[in-house]
mmCIF file of C-alpha atoms in Angstrom:
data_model
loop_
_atom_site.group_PDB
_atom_site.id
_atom_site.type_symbol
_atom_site.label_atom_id
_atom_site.label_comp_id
_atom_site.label_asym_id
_atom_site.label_seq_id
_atom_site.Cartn_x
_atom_site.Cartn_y
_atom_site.Cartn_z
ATOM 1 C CA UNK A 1 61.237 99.206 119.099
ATOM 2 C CA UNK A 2 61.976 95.952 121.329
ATOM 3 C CA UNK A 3 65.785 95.066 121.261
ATOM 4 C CA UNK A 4 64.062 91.647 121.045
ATOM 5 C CA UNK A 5 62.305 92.283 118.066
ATOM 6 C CA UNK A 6 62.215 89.908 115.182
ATOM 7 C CA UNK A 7 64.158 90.910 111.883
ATOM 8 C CA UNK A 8 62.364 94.054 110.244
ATOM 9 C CA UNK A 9 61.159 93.717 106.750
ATOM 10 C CA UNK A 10 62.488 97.098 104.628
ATOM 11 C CA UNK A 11 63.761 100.049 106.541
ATOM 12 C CA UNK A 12 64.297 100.283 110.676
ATOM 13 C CA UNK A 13 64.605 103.749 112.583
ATOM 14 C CA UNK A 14 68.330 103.984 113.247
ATOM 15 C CA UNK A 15 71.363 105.453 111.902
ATOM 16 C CA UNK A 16 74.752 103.124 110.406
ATOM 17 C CA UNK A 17 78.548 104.249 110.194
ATOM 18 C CA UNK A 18 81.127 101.964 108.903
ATOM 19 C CA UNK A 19 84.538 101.375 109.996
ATOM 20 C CA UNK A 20 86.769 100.066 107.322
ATOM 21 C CA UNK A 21 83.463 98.862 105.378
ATOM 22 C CA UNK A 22 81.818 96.895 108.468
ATOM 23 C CA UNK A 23 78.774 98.626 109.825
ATOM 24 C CA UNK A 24 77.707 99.648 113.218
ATOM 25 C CA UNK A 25 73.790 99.906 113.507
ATOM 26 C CA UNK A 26 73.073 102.428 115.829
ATOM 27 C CA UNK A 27 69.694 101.668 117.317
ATOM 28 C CA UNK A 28 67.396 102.728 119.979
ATOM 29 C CA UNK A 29 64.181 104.751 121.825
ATOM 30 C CA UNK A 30 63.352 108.112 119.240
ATOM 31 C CA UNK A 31 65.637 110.803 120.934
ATOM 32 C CA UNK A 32 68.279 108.435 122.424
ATOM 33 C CA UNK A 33 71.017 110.195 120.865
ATOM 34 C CA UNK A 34 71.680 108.096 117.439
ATOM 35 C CA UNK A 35 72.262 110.812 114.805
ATOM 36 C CA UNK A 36 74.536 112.544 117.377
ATOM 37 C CA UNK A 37 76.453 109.386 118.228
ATOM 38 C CA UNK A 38 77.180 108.504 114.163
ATOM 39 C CA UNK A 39 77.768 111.910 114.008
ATOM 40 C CA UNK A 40 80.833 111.590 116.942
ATOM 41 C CA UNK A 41 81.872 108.228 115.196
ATOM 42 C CA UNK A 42 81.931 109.670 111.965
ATOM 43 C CA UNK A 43 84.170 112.853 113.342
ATOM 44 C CA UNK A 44 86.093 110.119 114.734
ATOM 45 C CA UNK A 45 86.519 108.283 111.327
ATOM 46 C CA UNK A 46 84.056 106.477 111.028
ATOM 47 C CA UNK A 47 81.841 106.929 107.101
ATOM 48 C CA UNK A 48 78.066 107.598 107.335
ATOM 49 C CA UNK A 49 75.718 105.057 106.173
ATOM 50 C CA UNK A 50 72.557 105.862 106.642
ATOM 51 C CA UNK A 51 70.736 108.314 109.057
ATOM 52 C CA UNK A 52 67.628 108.552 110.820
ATOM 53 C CA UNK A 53 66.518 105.117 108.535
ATOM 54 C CA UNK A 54 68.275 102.448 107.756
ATOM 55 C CA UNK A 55 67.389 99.863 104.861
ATOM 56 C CA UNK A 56 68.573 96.197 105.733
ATOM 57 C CA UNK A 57 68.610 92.970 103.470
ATOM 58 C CA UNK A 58 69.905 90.634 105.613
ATOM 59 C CA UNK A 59 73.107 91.346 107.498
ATOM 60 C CA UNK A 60 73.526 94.366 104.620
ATOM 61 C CA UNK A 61 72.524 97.966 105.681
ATOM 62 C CA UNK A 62 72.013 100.926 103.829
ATOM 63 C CA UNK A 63 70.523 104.160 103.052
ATOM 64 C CA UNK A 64 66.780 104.975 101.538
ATOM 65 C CA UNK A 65 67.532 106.726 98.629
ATOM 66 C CA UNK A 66 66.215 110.247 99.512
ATOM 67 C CA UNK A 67 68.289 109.906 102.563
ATOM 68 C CA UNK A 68 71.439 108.722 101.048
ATOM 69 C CA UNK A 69 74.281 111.135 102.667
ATOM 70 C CA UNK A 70 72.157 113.217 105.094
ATOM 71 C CA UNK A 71 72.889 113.787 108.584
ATOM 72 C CA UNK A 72 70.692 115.440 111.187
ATOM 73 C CA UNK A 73 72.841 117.257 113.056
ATOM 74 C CA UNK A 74 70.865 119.004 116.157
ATOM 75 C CA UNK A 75 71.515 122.718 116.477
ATOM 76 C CA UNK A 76 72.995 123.256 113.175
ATOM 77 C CA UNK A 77 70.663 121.511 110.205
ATOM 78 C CA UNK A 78 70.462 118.802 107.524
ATOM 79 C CA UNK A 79 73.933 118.190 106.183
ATOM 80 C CA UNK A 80 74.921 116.263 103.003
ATOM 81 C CA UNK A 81 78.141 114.168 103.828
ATOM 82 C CA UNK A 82 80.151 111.926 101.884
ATOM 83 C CA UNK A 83 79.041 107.892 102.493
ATOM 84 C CA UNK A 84 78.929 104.321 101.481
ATOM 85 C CA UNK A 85 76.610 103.063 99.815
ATOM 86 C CA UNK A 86 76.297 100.033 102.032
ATOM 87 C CA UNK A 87 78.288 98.137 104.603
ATOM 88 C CA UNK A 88 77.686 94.242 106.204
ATOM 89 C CA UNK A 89 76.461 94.619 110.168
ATOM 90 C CA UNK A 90 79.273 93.645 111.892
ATOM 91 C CA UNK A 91 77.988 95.571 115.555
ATOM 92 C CA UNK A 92 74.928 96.940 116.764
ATOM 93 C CA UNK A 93 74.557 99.128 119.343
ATOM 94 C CA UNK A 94 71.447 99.983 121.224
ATOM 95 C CA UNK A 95 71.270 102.945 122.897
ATOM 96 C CA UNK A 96 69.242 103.971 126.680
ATOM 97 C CA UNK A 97 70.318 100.676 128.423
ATOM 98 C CA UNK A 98 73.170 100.441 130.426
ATOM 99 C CA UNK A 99 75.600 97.211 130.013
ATOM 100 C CA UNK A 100 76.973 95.949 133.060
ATOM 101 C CA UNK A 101 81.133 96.203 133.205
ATOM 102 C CA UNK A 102 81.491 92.265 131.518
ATOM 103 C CA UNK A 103 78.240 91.542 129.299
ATOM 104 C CA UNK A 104 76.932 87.889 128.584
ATOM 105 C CA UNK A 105 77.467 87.165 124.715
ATOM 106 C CA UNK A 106 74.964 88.539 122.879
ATOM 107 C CA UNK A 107 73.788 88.651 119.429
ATOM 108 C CA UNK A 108 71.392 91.339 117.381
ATOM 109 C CA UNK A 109 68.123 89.180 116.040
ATOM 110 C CA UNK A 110 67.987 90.612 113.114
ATOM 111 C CA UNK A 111 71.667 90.368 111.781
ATOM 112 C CA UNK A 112 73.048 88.037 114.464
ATOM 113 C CA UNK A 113 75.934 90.750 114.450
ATOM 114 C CA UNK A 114 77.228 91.122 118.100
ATOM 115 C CA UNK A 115 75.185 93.464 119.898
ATOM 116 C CA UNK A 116 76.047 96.127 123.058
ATOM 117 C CA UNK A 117 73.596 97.989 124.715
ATOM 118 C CA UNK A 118 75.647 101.407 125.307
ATOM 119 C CA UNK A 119 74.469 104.938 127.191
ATOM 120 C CA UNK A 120 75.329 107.039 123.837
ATOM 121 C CA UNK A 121 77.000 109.879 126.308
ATOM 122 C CA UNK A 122 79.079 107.901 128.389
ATOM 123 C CA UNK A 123 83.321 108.741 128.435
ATOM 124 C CA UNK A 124 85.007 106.414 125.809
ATOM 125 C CA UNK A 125 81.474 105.647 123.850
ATOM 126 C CA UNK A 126 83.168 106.284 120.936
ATOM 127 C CA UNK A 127 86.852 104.361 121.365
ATOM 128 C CA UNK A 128 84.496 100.983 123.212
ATOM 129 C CA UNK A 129 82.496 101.177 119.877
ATOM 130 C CA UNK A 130 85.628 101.239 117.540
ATOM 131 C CA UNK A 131 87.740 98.553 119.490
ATOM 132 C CA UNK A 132 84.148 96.332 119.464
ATOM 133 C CA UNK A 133 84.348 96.377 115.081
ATOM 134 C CA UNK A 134 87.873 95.865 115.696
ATOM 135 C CA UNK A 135 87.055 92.802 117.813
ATOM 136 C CA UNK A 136 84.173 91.604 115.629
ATOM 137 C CA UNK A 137 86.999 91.520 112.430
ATOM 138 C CA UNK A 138 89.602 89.719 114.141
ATOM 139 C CA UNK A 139 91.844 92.756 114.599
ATOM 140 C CA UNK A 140 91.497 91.963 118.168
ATOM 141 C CA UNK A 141 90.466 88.726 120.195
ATOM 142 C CA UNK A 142 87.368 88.613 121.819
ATOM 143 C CA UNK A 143 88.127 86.760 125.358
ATOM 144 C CA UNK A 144 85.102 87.362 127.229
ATOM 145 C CA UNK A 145 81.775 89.951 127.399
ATOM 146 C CA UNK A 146 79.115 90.525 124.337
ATOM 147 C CA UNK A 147 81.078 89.015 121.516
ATOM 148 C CA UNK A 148 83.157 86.870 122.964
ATOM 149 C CA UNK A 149 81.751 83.693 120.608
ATOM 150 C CA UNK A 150 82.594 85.861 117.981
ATOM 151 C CA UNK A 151 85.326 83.437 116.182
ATOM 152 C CA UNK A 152 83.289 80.469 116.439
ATOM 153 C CA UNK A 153 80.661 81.610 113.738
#
């Protein structure tokens, strides 16, 4: 899947977490580490969305019904979690690309949520991705990097 790609139509591979009901699409190559990332931000507080698929209508994601509440988690199994039902695309995240230290602005083309292009293991993955929704809500100001146009839309 090309970070470039146009907007998908239906359901995209990726998993979704939500922070105080804004989402964080977690996107990326098959075996980049999503499922185990939402599964760090969700021991970190973060709600499940959707994993492994991800239904969006517009700037909205959620689960496929079968999938609703499921969680691969590698080593251990399938596990049914609590979730949301859906959550607005505030972030996305694309995993298996490095970011340099200060990013250009950048914006996801198929939500036009700011986007980041993390390494999923990487110290502080977890804490960059929560004080990113922070920034994208306003609980922070966004001087400079990926979302740093963020209060002019």
């Amino acid at each position: 899947m090309s970070v470039l790609s146009a907007p998908p139509e239906g359901s995209v591979h990726a998993s979704c977490v939500a922070w105080n009901g804004e989402g964080v699409l977690i996107s990326g190559p098959s075996g980049s580490g999503k499922s185990e990332l939402a599964l760090r931000l969700m021991d970190a507080g973060f709600d499940l969305v959707a994993d492994d698929r991800v239904v969006l209508d517009g700037t909205i994601a959620s689960a496929p019904e079968r999938l609703a509440g499921l969680i691969e988690v590698r080593g251990v199994g399938i596990l049914r979690t609590p979730f949301v039902i859906n959550a607005r695309v505030r972030l996305r995240v694309y995993l298996g690309e490095g970011q340099p230290r200060l990013p250009e602005p950048c914006r996801d083309p198929w939500t036009g949520a700011v986007m980041l292009r993390l390494e999923p293991g990487f110290p502080g993955t977890v804490a960059r991705i929560r004080a990113a929704v922070k920034a994208c809500c306003g609980v922070y100001d966004w001087v400079a990097g990926a979302g740093e146009n963020v209060a002019e839309t």
